[in-house]
Short mmCIF file of C-alpha atoms (C1' of nucleotides) in Angstrom, two decimals:
data_model
loop_
_atom_site.label_atom_id
_atom_site.label_comp_id
_atom_site.label_asym_id
_atom_site.label_seq_id
_atom_site.Cartn_x
_atom_site.Cartn_y
_atom_site.Cartn_z
CA UNK A 648 -0.02 -0.06 -0.01
CA UNK A 649 2.81 2.40 0.97
CA UNK A 650 4.73 1.67 -2.22
CA UNK A 651 1.72 2.30 -4.34
CA UNK A 652 1.17 5.75 -2.91
CA UNK A 653 4.79 6.82 -3.18
CA UNK A 654 5.20 5.45 -6.63
CA UNK A 655 2.23 7.51 -7.93
CA UNK A 656 3.57 10.54 -6.09
CA UNK A 657 7.09 10.41 -7.52
CA UNK A 658 5.74 9.63 -11.00
CA UNK A 659 4.14 13.05 -11.09
CA UNK A 660 6.56 15.13 -9.10
CA UNK A 661 9.86 13.86 -10.42
CA UNK A 662 13.11 14.31 -8.58
CA UNK A 663 12.61 16.59 -5.59
CA UNK A 664 10.36 14.43 -3.36
CA UNK A 665 12.78 11.49 -3.71
CA UNK A 666 15.01 12.76 -0.83
CA UNK A 667 12.27 12.07 1.75
CA UNK A 668 11.90 8.45 0.80
CA UNK A 669 13.50 5.43 2.47
CA UNK A 670 16.67 4.23 0.98
CA UNK A 671 15.20 1.15 -0.64
CA UNK A 672 12.63 3.25 -2.54
CA UNK A 673 15.25 5.76 -3.62
CA UNK A 674 17.44 3.05 -5.08
CA UNK A 675 14.53 1.65 -6.98
CA UNK A 676 13.72 4.94 -8.40
CA UNK A 677 17.30 5.58 -9.37
CA UNK A 678 17.50 2.26 -11.36
CA UNK A 679 14.21 3.16 -12.86
CA UNK A 680 15.40 6.45 -14.06
CA UNK A 681 18.70 5.04 -15.29
CA UNK A 682 16.81 2.39 -17.28
CA UNK A 683 14.54 5.06 -18.86
CA UNK A 684 17.47 7.36 -19.74
CA UNK A 685 19.70 4.66 -21.04
CA UNK A 686 16.89 3.02 -22.95
CA UNK A 687 15.99 6.24 -24.81
CA UNK A 688 19.65 6.84 -25.54
CA UNK A 689 20.26 3.36 -26.82
CA UNK A 690 17.00 3.18 -28.84
CA UNK A 691 17.70 6.55 -30.33
CA UNK A 692 21.08 5.45 -31.47
CA UNK A 693 20.38 1.95 -32.74
CA UNK A 694 16.64 1.79 -33.10
CA UNK A 695 14.08 0.04 -30.80
CA UNK A 696 14.58 -3.39 -32.41
CA UNK A 697 18.36 -2.87 -32.64
CA UNK A 698 18.76 -3.06 -28.87
CA UNK A 699 18.10 -6.22 -26.96
CA UNK A 700 17.01 -6.13 -23.38
CA UNK A 701 20.20 -8.05 -22.41
CA UNK A 702 22.12 -5.19 -23.91
CA UNK A 703 20.15 -2.53 -22.06
CA UNK A 704 20.35 -4.39 -18.80
CA UNK A 705 24.06 -4.84 -19.21
CA UNK A 706 24.53 -1.13 -19.72
CA UNK A 707 22.66 -0.28 -16.63
CA UNK A 708 24.20 -3.21 -14.70
CA UNK A 709 20.81 -4.67 -13.79
CA UNK A 710 19.53 -8.16 -14.36
CA UNK A 711 16.74 -8.73 -16.91
CA UNK A 712 14.56 -10.10 -14.05
CA UNK A 713 14.84 -6.68 -12.30
CA UNK A 714 13.88 -4.93 -15.47
CA UNK A 715 10.59 -6.78 -15.67
CA UNK A 716 9.88 -6.04 -12.03
CA UNK A 717 10.20 -2.34 -12.88
CA UNK A 718 8.46 -2.20 -16.25
CA UNK A 719 5.91 -4.47 -17.82
CA UNK A 720 7.39 -4.62 -21.27
CA UNK A 721 10.19 -3.38 -23.46
CA UNK A 722 7.93 -0.75 -24.90
CA UNK A 723 6.88 0.32 -21.43
CA UNK A 724 10.28 1.72 -20.44
CA UNK A 725 10.37 3.97 -23.58
CA UNK A 726 6.86 5.28 -22.93
CA UNK A 727 7.46 6.20 -19.34
CA UNK A 728 7.53 10.04 -19.84
CA UNK A 729 4.17 10.04 -21.57
CA UNK A 730 2.63 7.74 -19.07
CA UNK A 731 3.74 10.00 -16.24
CA UNK A 732 1.76 12.73 -18.00
CA UNK A 733 -1.37 10.64 -18.19
CA UNK A 734 -1.15 9.78 -14.54
CA UNK A 735 -0.78 13.40 -13.65
CA UNK A 736 -3.80 14.28 -15.90
CA UNK A 737 -6.01 11.90 -13.92
CA UNK A 738 -4.73 13.40 -10.65
CA UNK A 739 -5.45 16.92 -11.72
CA UNK A 740 -8.81 15.96 -13.06
CA UNK A 741 -9.83 14.67 -9.74
CA UNK A 742 -9.39 18.01 -8.01
CA UNK A 743 -10.27 20.76 -10.37
CA UNK A 744 -12.87 23.52 -10.29
CA UNK A 745 -15.46 22.59 -12.86
CA UNK A 746 -19.00 23.72 -11.77
CA UNK A 747 -20.81 25.47 -14.57
CA UNK A 748 -18.00 25.24 -17.07
CA UNK A 749 -17.98 23.28 -20.26
CA UNK A 750 -16.72 19.70 -19.89
CA UNK A 751 -14.22 20.07 -22.75
CA UNK A 752 -12.84 23.23 -21.03
CA UNK A 753 -12.35 21.36 -17.76
CA UNK A 754 -10.50 18.65 -19.70
CA UNK A 755 -8.37 21.22 -21.55
CA UNK A 756 -7.44 22.86 -18.25
CA UNK A 757 -6.63 19.50 -16.63
CA UNK A 758 -4.36 18.48 -19.43
CA UNK A 759 -2.65 21.89 -19.34
CA UNK A 760 -2.27 21.52 -15.55
CA UNK A 761 -0.81 18.05 -15.98
CA UNK A 762 1.86 19.33 -18.39
CA UNK A 763 2.63 22.13 -15.93
CA UNK A 764 3.24 19.50 -13.25
CA UNK A 765 5.89 17.67 -15.23
CA UNK A 766 9.37 18.20 -14.04
CA UNK A 767 10.95 21.20 -15.74
CA UNK A 768 14.31 19.48 -15.91
CA UNK A 769 14.59 17.22 -18.90
CA UNK A 770 11.06 15.98 -19.14
CA UNK A 771 10.44 17.74 -22.47
CA UNK A 772 13.49 16.11 -23.94
CA UNK A 773 12.52 12.71 -22.82
CA UNK A 774 9.00 13.03 -24.25
CA UNK A 775 10.46 14.33 -27.51
CA UNK A 776 12.81 11.34 -27.77
CA UNK A 777 10.05 8.98 -26.77
CA UNK A 778 7.56 10.26 -29.23
CA UNK A 779 10.02 10.38 -32.14
CA UNK A 780 10.97 6.82 -31.40
CA UNK A 781 7.31 5.77 -31.24
CA UNK A 782 6.71 7.37 -34.62
CA UNK A 783 9.04 4.85 -36.33
CA UNK A 784 8.28 1.85 -34.05
CA UNK A 785 4.84 0.37 -34.51
CA UNK A 786 4.79 -1.73 -31.32
CA UNK A 787 5.63 1.31 -29.25
CA UNK A 788 2.93 3.38 -30.95
CA UNK A 789 0.45 0.60 -30.20
CA UNK A 790 1.55 0.39 -26.62
CA UNK A 791 1.13 4.10 -26.18
CA UNK A 792 -2.27 4.15 -27.72
CA UNK A 793 -3.45 1.37 -25.47
CA UNK A 794 -2.24 3.18 -22.42
CA UNK A 795 -3.95 6.38 -23.58
CA UNK A 796 -7.13 4.49 -24.10
CA UNK A 797 -7.12 3.01 -20.61
CA UNK A 798 -6.49 6.54 -19.25
CA UNK A 799 -9.39 7.78 -21.30
CA UNK A 800 -11.73 5.19 -19.75
CA UNK A 801 -10.43 6.11 -16.24
CA UNK A 802 -11.14 9.75 -16.99
CA UNK A 803 -14.65 8.98 -18.09
CA UNK A 804 -15.43 7.05 -14.86
CA UNK A 805 -13.78 9.78 -12.80
CA UNK A 806 -15.86 12.43 -14.37
CA UNK A 807 -19.06 10.43 -13.94
CA UNK A 808 -18.14 9.82 -10.33
CA UNK A 809 -17.21 13.37 -9.47
CA UNK A 810 -19.79 15.32 -11.41
CA UNK A 811 -22.59 12.71 -11.49
CA UNK A 812 -23.61 13.47 -15.01
CA UNK A 813 -24.74 9.84 -15.15
CA UNK A 814 -25.78 7.69 -12.27
CA UNK A 815 -22.85 5.45 -11.17
CA UNK A 816 -24.57 2.26 -9.93
CA UNK A 817 -28.28 2.01 -9.03
CA UNK A 818 -30.31 4.46 -11.09
CA UNK A 819 -33.82 5.65 -10.40
CA UNK A 820 -34.61 5.59 -14.06
CA UNK A 821 -35.01 1.98 -15.36
CA UNK A 822 -34.41 3.08 -18.96
CA UNK A 823 -30.84 4.27 -18.19
CA UNK A 824 -29.73 0.85 -17.04
CA UNK A 825 -30.67 -0.75 -20.39
CA UNK A 826 -28.60 1.58 -22.52
CA UNK A 827 -25.45 3.57 -21.67
CA UNK A 828 -27.48 6.82 -21.57
CA UNK A 829 -26.96 10.13 -23.36
CA UNK A 830 -24.86 11.69 -20.58
CA UNK A 831 -22.44 8.78 -20.48
CA UNK A 832 -22.11 8.89 -24.26
CA UNK A 833 -21.48 12.57 -24.39
CA UNK A 834 -18.86 12.29 -21.59
CA UNK A 835 -16.96 9.72 -23.54
CA UNK A 836 -17.14 11.75 -26.73
CA UNK A 837 -16.05 14.85 -24.93
CA UNK A 838 -12.98 13.07 -23.43
CA UNK A 839 -12.14 11.55 -26.81
CA UNK A 840 -12.35 15.00 -28.42
CA UNK A 841 -10.02 16.55 -25.87
CA UNK A 842 -7.66 13.64 -26.23
CA UNK A 843 -7.69 14.04 -30.01
CA UNK A 844 -6.90 17.73 -29.68
CA UNK A 845 -4.04 16.94 -27.30
CA UNK A 846 -2.66 14.29 -29.76
CA UNK A 847 -2.69 16.81 -32.55
CA UNK A 848 -0.96 19.31 -30.30
CA UNK A 849 1.63 16.81 -29.28
CA UNK A 850 2.26 15.67 -32.90
CA UNK A 851 2.76 19.32 -33.99
CA UNK A 852 5.04 19.96 -31.03
CA UNK A 853 7.14 16.91 -31.77
CA UNK A 854 7.37 17.82 -35.48
CA UNK A 855 8.74 21.26 -34.93
CA UNK A 856 12.51 21.61 -35.19
CA UNK A 857 13.17 23.47 -31.85
CA UNK A 858 11.56 25.29 -29.02
CA UNK A 859 10.28 22.21 -27.14
CA UNK A 860 9.05 23.80 -23.88
CA UNK A 861 6.10 22.71 -21.77
CA UNK A 862 4.64 26.20 -22.34
CA UNK A 863 4.72 25.71 -26.10
CA UNK A 864 2.98 22.38 -25.74
CA UNK A 865 0.29 24.03 -23.63
CA UNK A 866 -0.08 26.66 -26.32
CA UNK A 867 -0.61 24.17 -29.01
CA UNK A 868 -3.08 22.25 -26.84
CA UNK A 869 -5.20 25.45 -26.44
CA UNK A 870 -5.02 26.15 -30.18
CA UNK A 871 -6.18 22.57 -31.00
CA UNK A 872 -9.02 22.63 -28.50
CA UNK A 873 -10.14 26.01 -29.90
CA UNK A 874 -10.42 24.37 -33.28
CA UNK A 875 -12.86 21.63 -32.11
CA UNK A 876 -16.04 23.59 -32.97
CA UNK A 877 -14.58 24.61 -36.31
CA UNK A 878 -13.64 20.96 -37.08
CA UNK A 879 -17.21 19.93 -36.37
CA UNK A 880 -18.61 22.59 -38.61
CA UNK A 881 -16.16 22.35 -41.53
CA UNK A 882 -17.85 21.80 -44.86
CA UNK A 883 -16.40 20.31 -47.98
CA UNK A 884 -16.15 22.68 -50.87
CA UNK A 885 -15.54 21.90 -54.63
CA UNK A 886 -12.08 23.39 -54.65
CA UNK A 887 -10.11 24.74 -51.77
CA UNK A 888 -12.62 26.24 -49.41
CA UNK A 889 -10.84 26.01 -46.06
CA UNK A 890 -14.23 26.37 -44.29
CA UNK A 891 -15.33 29.02 -41.84
CA UNK B 616 0.44 -5.95 -57.97
CA UNK B 617 -2.39 -8.32 -59.01
CA UNK B 618 -2.44 -10.06 -55.72
CA UNK B 619 -2.73 -6.67 -53.92
CA UNK B 620 -5.75 -5.66 -55.83
CA UNK B 621 -7.56 -8.93 -55.45
CA UNK B 622 -6.77 -9.09 -51.74
CA UNK B 623 -8.26 -5.68 -51.18
CA UNK B 624 -11.25 -6.58 -53.20
CA UNK B 625 -12.03 -9.80 -51.39
CA UNK B 626 -11.38 -8.22 -48.08
CA UNK B 627 -14.29 -5.90 -48.61
CA UNK B 628 -16.62 -8.13 -50.63
CA UNK B 629 -16.22 -11.36 -48.82
CA UNK B 630 -17.18 -14.71 -50.37
CA UNK B 631 -18.86 -14.16 -53.66
CA UNK B 632 -16.03 -12.75 -55.74
CA UNK B 633 -13.77 -15.68 -54.83
CA UNK B 634 -15.19 -17.90 -57.47
CA UNK B 635 -13.72 -15.79 -60.20
CA UNK B 636 -10.21 -15.96 -58.88
CA UNK B 637 -7.50 -18.45 -59.90
CA UNK B 638 -7.15 -21.58 -57.89
CA UNK B 639 -4.04 -20.55 -56.05
CA UNK B 640 -5.68 -17.41 -54.76
CA UNK B 641 -8.79 -19.27 -53.80
CA UNK B 642 -6.77 -21.67 -51.70
CA UNK B 643 -4.97 -18.88 -50.01
CA UNK B 644 -8.25 -17.18 -49.12
CA UNK B 645 -9.65 -20.49 -47.89
CA UNK B 646 -6.83 -21.02 -45.50
CA UNK B 647 -6.94 -17.46 -44.44
CA UNK B 648 -10.62 -17.79 -43.56
CA UNK B 649 -10.07 -21.05 -41.85
CA UNK B 650 -7.33 -19.54 -39.73
CA UNK B 651 -9.60 -16.60 -38.77
CA UNK B 652 -12.61 -18.86 -37.85
CA UNK B 653 -10.56 -21.42 -35.96
CA UNK B 654 -8.55 -18.70 -34.21
CA UNK B 655 -11.70 -16.90 -32.94
CA UNK B 656 -13.22 -20.21 -31.88
CA UNK B 657 -10.18 -21.47 -29.96
CA UNK B 658 -9.43 -17.99 -28.48
CA UNK B 659 -13.02 -17.74 -27.30
CA UNK B 660 -12.83 -21.11 -25.66
CA UNK B 661 -9.38 -21.02 -24.01
CA UNK B 662 -8.50 -17.28 -24.08
CA UNK B 663 -5.94 -15.58 -26.27
CA UNK B 664 -2.95 -16.56 -24.18
CA UNK B 665 -4.33 -20.01 -23.65
CA UNK B 666 -3.85 -20.93 -27.32
CA UNK B 667 -0.38 -21.19 -28.80
CA UNK B 668 0.18 -20.68 -32.54
CA UNK B 669 1.44 -24.24 -32.78
CA UNK B 670 -1.93 -25.43 -31.57
CA UNK B 671 -3.83 -23.22 -34.00
CA UNK B 672 -1.66 -24.19 -36.93
CA UNK B 673 -2.11 -27.82 -36.02
CA UNK B 674 -5.90 -27.40 -35.90
CA UNK B 675 -5.95 -25.86 -39.39
CA UNK B 676 -3.22 -28.24 -40.67
CA UNK B 677 -0.91 -25.35 -41.71
CA UNK B 678 2.65 -24.74 -40.76
CA UNK B 679 3.51 -21.82 -38.52
CA UNK B 680 5.64 -20.37 -41.31
CA UNK B 681 2.50 -20.17 -43.50
CA UNK B 682 0.62 -18.47 -40.70
CA UNK B 683 3.13 -15.67 -40.62
CA UNK B 684 2.97 -15.23 -44.35
CA UNK B 685 -0.84 -14.66 -44.06
CA UNK B 686 -0.94 -12.55 -40.95
CA UNK B 687 1.71 -10.27 -39.41
CA UNK B 688 1.11 -11.34 -35.81
CA UNK B 689 -0.96 -13.53 -33.50
CA UNK B 690 -3.14 -10.51 -32.69
CA UNK B 691 -3.63 -9.81 -36.45
CA UNK B 692 -5.66 -12.88 -37.19
CA UNK B 693 -8.17 -12.08 -34.47
CA UNK B 694 -8.53 -8.53 -35.64
CA UNK B 695 -9.13 -9.38 -39.28
CA UNK B 696 -12.86 -8.62 -39.28
CA UNK B 697 -12.38 -5.10 -37.97
CA UNK B 698 -9.48 -4.46 -40.27
CA UNK B 699 -11.66 -5.46 -43.17
CA UNK B 700 -14.10 -2.76 -42.12
CA UNK B 701 -11.39 -0.07 -42.03
CA UNK B 702 -10.14 -1.04 -45.49
CA UNK B 703 -13.63 -0.76 -46.80
CA UNK B 704 -14.04 2.58 -45.09
CA UNK B 705 -11.10 4.01 -46.96
CA UNK B 706 -12.35 2.64 -50.23
CA UNK B 707 -15.77 4.20 -49.65
CA UNK B 708 -14.24 7.44 -48.64
CA UNK B 709 -12.36 7.73 -51.90
CA UNK B 710 -15.54 7.71 -54.00
CA UNK B 711 -18.27 9.45 -52.07
CA UNK B 712 -20.36 12.47 -52.88
CA UNK B 713 -19.22 15.19 -50.56
CA UNK B 714 -19.42 18.75 -52.10
CA UNK B 715 -21.07 21.24 -49.90
CA UNK B 716 -21.68 18.76 -47.01
CA UNK B 717 -20.22 18.88 -43.59
CA UNK B 718 -16.99 16.78 -43.30
CA UNK B 719 -18.17 14.82 -40.30
CA UNK B 720 -21.34 13.99 -42.26
CA UNK B 721 -19.25 12.64 -45.14
CA UNK B 722 -17.23 10.51 -42.67
CA UNK B 723 -20.35 9.26 -41.02
CA UNK B 724 -21.81 8.25 -44.34
CA UNK B 725 -18.57 6.53 -45.35
CA UNK B 726 -18.50 4.55 -42.23
CA UNK B 727 -22.09 3.53 -42.59
CA UNK B 728 -21.35 2.61 -46.17
CA UNK B 729 -18.42 0.53 -45.17
CA UNK B 730 -20.55 -1.34 -42.66
CA UNK B 731 -23.05 -2.01 -45.43
CA UNK B 732 -20.38 -3.41 -47.59
CA UNK B 733 -19.43 -6.08 -45.05
CA UNK B 734 -20.67 -9.66 -45.90
CA UNK B 735 -24.10 -10.28 -44.50
CA UNK B 736 -23.19 -13.81 -43.71
CA UNK B 737 -21.37 -14.14 -40.39
CA UNK B 738 -19.45 -10.90 -40.45
CA UNK B 739 -21.33 -9.52 -37.47
CA UNK B 740 -20.69 -12.61 -35.40
CA UNK B 741 -17.02 -12.51 -36.20
CA UNK B 742 -16.67 -8.85 -35.25
CA UNK B 743 -18.60 -9.54 -32.06
CA UNK B 744 -16.24 -12.40 -31.10
CA UNK B 745 -13.24 -10.35 -32.05
CA UNK B 746 -14.25 -7.31 -30.11
CA UNK B 747 -15.22 -9.21 -26.95
CA UNK B 748 -11.93 -10.95 -27.08
CA UNK B 749 -10.13 -7.73 -27.53
CA UNK B 750 -11.87 -6.38 -24.48
CA UNK B 751 -10.16 -8.91 -22.27
CA UNK B 752 -6.82 -9.12 -24.08
CA UNK B 753 -4.68 -5.98 -23.77
CA UNK B 754 -2.27 -6.90 -26.59
CA UNK B 755 -5.22 -7.33 -28.96
CA UNK B 756 -6.71 -4.02 -28.00
CA UNK B 757 -3.47 -2.20 -28.55
CA UNK B 758 -3.06 -3.87 -31.92
CA UNK B 759 -6.54 -2.81 -32.95
CA UNK B 760 -5.94 0.70 -31.82
CA UNK B 761 -2.75 1.02 -33.76
CA UNK B 762 -4.44 -0.29 -36.91
CA UNK B 763 -7.24 2.22 -36.37
CA UNK B 764 -4.72 5.04 -35.95
CA UNK B 765 -3.02 4.13 -39.22
CA UNK B 766 -6.38 4.08 -40.98
CA UNK B 767 -7.14 7.50 -39.45
CA UNK B 768 -3.94 8.97 -40.93
CA UNK B 769 -4.66 7.41 -44.29
CA UNK B 770 -8.15 8.93 -44.14
CA UNK B 771 -6.83 12.39 -43.43
CA UNK B 772 -4.42 12.28 -46.34
CA UNK B 773 -7.14 10.92 -48.62
CA UNK B 774 -9.44 13.76 -47.62
CA UNK B 775 -6.79 16.38 -48.17
CA UNK B 776 -5.98 14.83 -51.53
CA UNK B 777 -9.55 14.56 -52.80
CA UNK B 778 -11.05 17.71 -51.43
CA UNK B 779 -7.93 19.80 -51.45
CA UNK B 780 -8.87 21.53 -48.13
CA UNK B 781 -5.10 21.79 -47.61
CA UNK B 782 -2.38 21.89 -50.25
CA UNK B 783 -0.92 18.36 -50.75
CA UNK B 784 2.74 19.02 -51.69
CA UNK B 785 4.05 22.35 -53.07
CA UNK B 786 1.92 25.15 -51.65
CA UNK B 787 1.87 28.62 -53.06
CA UNK B 788 1.67 30.07 -49.51
CA UNK B 789 5.11 29.76 -47.77
CA UNK B 790 3.57 30.01 -44.32
CA UNK B 791 1.53 26.77 -44.71
CA UNK B 792 4.67 24.73 -45.19
CA UNK B 793 6.03 25.93 -41.90
CA UNK B 794 3.03 24.82 -39.70
CA UNK B 795 0.41 22.18 -40.40
CA UNK B 796 -2.24 24.75 -41.15
CA UNK B 797 -5.71 25.20 -39.73
CA UNK B 798 -7.45 23.16 -42.48
CA UNK B 799 -5.13 20.18 -41.86
CA UNK B 800 -5.69 20.44 -38.13
CA UNK B 801 -9.48 20.57 -38.58
CA UNK B 802 -9.47 17.63 -40.85
CA UNK B 803 -7.60 15.48 -38.34
CA UNK B 804 -9.92 16.56 -35.52
CA UNK B 805 -12.95 15.89 -37.67
CA UNK B 806 -11.76 12.40 -38.46
CA UNK B 807 -10.81 11.73 -34.85
CA UNK B 808 -14.28 12.85 -33.75
CA UNK B 809 -15.96 10.58 -36.25
CA UNK B 810 -13.81 7.64 -35.24
CA UNK B 811 -14.57 8.33 -31.55
CA UNK B 812 -18.30 8.29 -32.42
CA UNK B 813 -17.79 5.04 -34.20
CA UNK B 814 -15.93 3.49 -31.35
CA UNK B 815 -18.66 4.41 -28.88
CA UNK B 816 -21.23 2.92 -31.30
CA UNK B 817 -19.20 -0.20 -31.57
CA UNK B 818 -18.79 -0.57 -27.85
CA UNK B 819 -22.46 -0.20 -27.21
CA UNK B 820 -23.27 -2.56 -30.01
CA UNK B 821 -20.93 -5.23 -28.56
CA UNK B 822 -22.26 -4.74 -25.03
CA UNK B 823 -25.86 -5.35 -25.85
CA UNK B 824 -27.07 -8.91 -25.33
CA UNK B 825 -28.57 -9.62 -28.73
CA UNK B 826 -29.64 -8.10 -32.01
CA UNK B 827 -26.18 -7.75 -33.45
CA UNK B 828 -27.00 -6.75 -37.01
CA UNK B 829 -25.20 -4.38 -39.34
CA UNK B 830 -28.22 -2.21 -39.45
CA UNK B 831 -28.21 -1.78 -35.71
CA UNK B 832 -24.57 -0.88 -35.73
CA UNK B 833 -25.27 1.82 -38.34
CA UNK B 834 -28.16 3.07 -36.21
CA UNK B 835 -25.89 3.35 -33.18
CA UNK B 836 -23.30 5.10 -35.31
CA UNK B 837 -25.71 7.81 -36.40
CA UNK B 838 -26.89 8.30 -32.78
CA UNK B 839 -23.31 8.75 -31.67
CA UNK B 840 -22.47 11.19 -34.45
CA UNK B 841 -25.58 13.19 -33.66
CA UNK B 842 -24.36 13.58 -30.09
CA UNK B 843 -21.07 15.16 -31.13
CA UNK B 844 -22.30 18.81 -30.97
CA UNK B 845 -23.95 18.06 -27.63
CA UNK B 846 -20.78 16.49 -26.24
CA UNK B 847 -18.88 19.67 -27.17
CA UNK B 848 -21.42 21.87 -25.45
CA UNK B 849 -21.99 19.88 -22.36
CA UNK B 850 -21.49 21.81 -19.15
CA UNK B 851 -20.79 20.53 -15.65
CA UNK B 852 -23.47 21.18 -13.14
CA UNK B 853 -23.28 20.94 -9.33
CA UNK B 854 -25.44 17.87 -9.04
CA UNK B 855 -26.92 15.83 -11.92
CA UNK B 856 -27.44 18.26 -14.81
CA UNK B 857 -27.27 16.09 -17.75
CA UNK B 858 -26.61 19.05 -19.96
CA UNK B 859 -28.67 20.39 -22.84
"C1'" DT C 1285 -0.55 -32.92 -72.11
"C1'" DA C 1286 4.28 -32.32 -71.07
"C1'" DG C 1287 7.76 -29.14 -70.16
"C1'" DG C 1288 9.72 -25.43 -67.64
"C1'" DC C 1289 8.62 -21.27 -64.78
"C1'" DT C 1290 6.73 -19.10 -60.85
"C1'" DT C 1291 5.09 -19.11 -56.31
"C1'" DA C 1292 3.40 -21.04 -52.05
"C1'" DT C 1293 4.49 -24.29 -48.50
"C1'" DG C 1294 6.86 -27.17 -44.96
"C1'" DC C 1295 10.73 -27.90 -42.09
"C1'" DC C 1296 14.62 -26.69 -39.30
"C1'" DA C 1297 17.26 -23.93 -36.47
"C1'" DC C 1298 17.67 -19.60 -34.37
"C1'" DT C 1299 16.90 -14.98 -31.66
"C1'" DC C 1300 14.72 -12.72 -28.22
"C1'" DA C 1301 10.74 -11.15 -25.12
"C1'" DG C 1302 8.79 -12.49 -21.07
"C1'" DT C 1303 7.91 -15.84 -16.73
"C1'" DG C 1304 8.61 -18.83 -12.61
"C1'" DG C 1305 11.54 -20.48 -8.99
"C1'" DC C 1306 15.04 -20.31 -5.81
"C1'" DA C 1307 19.18 -18.80 -3.21
"C1'" DG C 1308 21.50 -15.05 -1.37
"C1'" DA C 1309 22.15 -10.16 -0.28
"C1'" DA C 1310 20.45 -5.80 1.06
"C1'" DT C 1311 17.24 -3.11 3.77
"C1'" DC C 1312 13.94 -2.36 7.54
"C1'" DT C 1313 12.28 -3.33 12.31
"C1'" DT C 1314 12.64 -3.99 17.26
"C1'" DA D 951 22.58 -7.02 16.54
"C1'" DA D 952 19.14 -10.58 15.22
"C1'" DG D 953 15.19 -11.66 12.87
"C1'" DA D 954 11.79 -10.63 9.41
"C1'" DT D 955 10.97 -8.50 4.87
"C1'" DT D 956 11.89 -7.46 0.45
"C1'" DC D 957 14.70 -6.83 -3.39
"C1'" DT D 958 18.06 -8.78 -6.69
"C1'" DG D 959 20.61 -12.16 -9.65
"C1'" DC D 960 20.88 -16.40 -11.84
"C1'" DC D 961 18.97 -20.33 -14.33
"C1'" DA D 962 15.97 -22.71 -17.12
"C1'" DC D 963 11.91 -22.47 -19.75
"C1'" DT D 964 7.85 -21.22 -22.99
"C1'" DG D 965 6.38 -19.06 -26.99
"C1'" DA D 966 6.37 -15.46 -30.77
"C1'" DG D 967 8.48 -14.30 -34.80
"C1'" DT D 968 12.35 -14.74 -38.69
"C1'" DG D 969 15.58 -16.57 -42.25
"C1'" DG D 970 17.00 -20.21 -45.33
"C1'" DC D 971 16.45 -23.89 -48.21
"C1'" DA D 972 14.28 -27.89 -50.38
"C1'" DT D 973 10.01 -29.43 -52.25
"C1'" DA D 974 5.43 -29.34 -54.01
"C1'" DA D 975 1.65 -27.17 -56.06
"C1'" DG D 976 -0.35 -24.12 -59.42
"C1'" DC D 977 0.53 -21.61 -63.87
"C1'" DC D 978 1.82 -20.84 -68.75
"C1'" DT D 979 3.52 -22.05 -73.20
"C1'" DA D 980 4.05 -25.30 -76.94
#
DNA sequence: TAGGCTTATGCCACTCAGTGGCAGAATCTT
DNA sequence: AAGATTCTGCCACTGAGTGGCATAAGCCTA
């Protein structure tokens, strides 16, 4: 139980809170970070498939068994930076002022807040390396999408729990138990929209040649979210009508 | 080249066009279908991880080497029904009346058209088995999401090519080469929205106890698409405001 | 219908991701 | 400082996925 809590904490906060942890936990986090950094380095140099786990473990001086106690798969270690962001997103979403505001706005703010929570030192570079690697490694991409999807579902249930847009368990209306309900459906769609906007923001951020700061990522996120209504209204013209 | 075309054709059309093919191709398709059916059967009975490829290949009386010439991975064979749908979607999208209509409407119609193209005999059951399996098999889910993502990107480029909402290669405007451009961004978001709606429709369709027809799936798709504007506008209330 | 040509298949050996078990070392507790 | 807990390393193993090569099956021409 204790390890769970501390793990979640350090995943979001990064380096600073590590000093207060017991030695055993600190060591674990140190090897974890060493594995992440070395993995991104090696993968970047020789490609994801060009590096075996034996090689990586040898470089970090850790047994393969230990690797699999820290990460669930080879893809997992390379996706750690992004996963930290998703974890932070869920945390922020839990405690965020929301009443009376649009759901997509709350999600946008939560995503922006999660980005702001990421460690200022090196996180941006790690995500950049991770995403560029994922772009040319199908299995990594798939792994990342799956994790994102799980986060999405968690976000939907968190929203429904906190804001009670849809009844959680025993509803008074018998019709809402038969089908998912309009509120539930709208929640899922709103979350998926926001996630889509975030993905476009991230893709653009990764594609740009320089200036990879958290602030710039947030800016791109806001731009993408602002385009959602326009995207829904865009019509197809005969030639090059960009819509409006 | 020839094999490519015929494979794409039969993937969308199903059984009937097979009679016109040369014997070699027919055999290949027969083993392919046998692998799919037997795989879904065995996976459903013993779970995805409970069936080794050796076992599957033995049941179909095919060498493991042949399996990997037909499918790219173990997950691939179980996802074939859904992948056929995505392939059909891209085909329909290529030749669809679109001028003057909303982009999301065109996408909705294309998805509905793709569903209508699926073979009436047994396809629904195969998708049902495939999706229910994916729901309890993380690696399958990841594989499916990755394929969906690739299809999404293909759809975006197809749209931009056909409707020239954004310049395809050499633009006259130098600014549009620097950044993705608003039209490109909107296209991606619109496609992601439609795909999200389709996923919700599919999830609901899979979850229902009976009545798994293609028509019902289309009906759910239209319902989900109709909720997109509502999802964007939904606000969070203090208690149980379902929005409106 | 027989010949050569093309292409799919089967078989074998191999790499590598991922797992379970166990002995020993490091850390925590009292 | 001793005992309990937990982490680590090592070993052997399963199973997915690949490359190479010989053979068989389908295809085309005469």
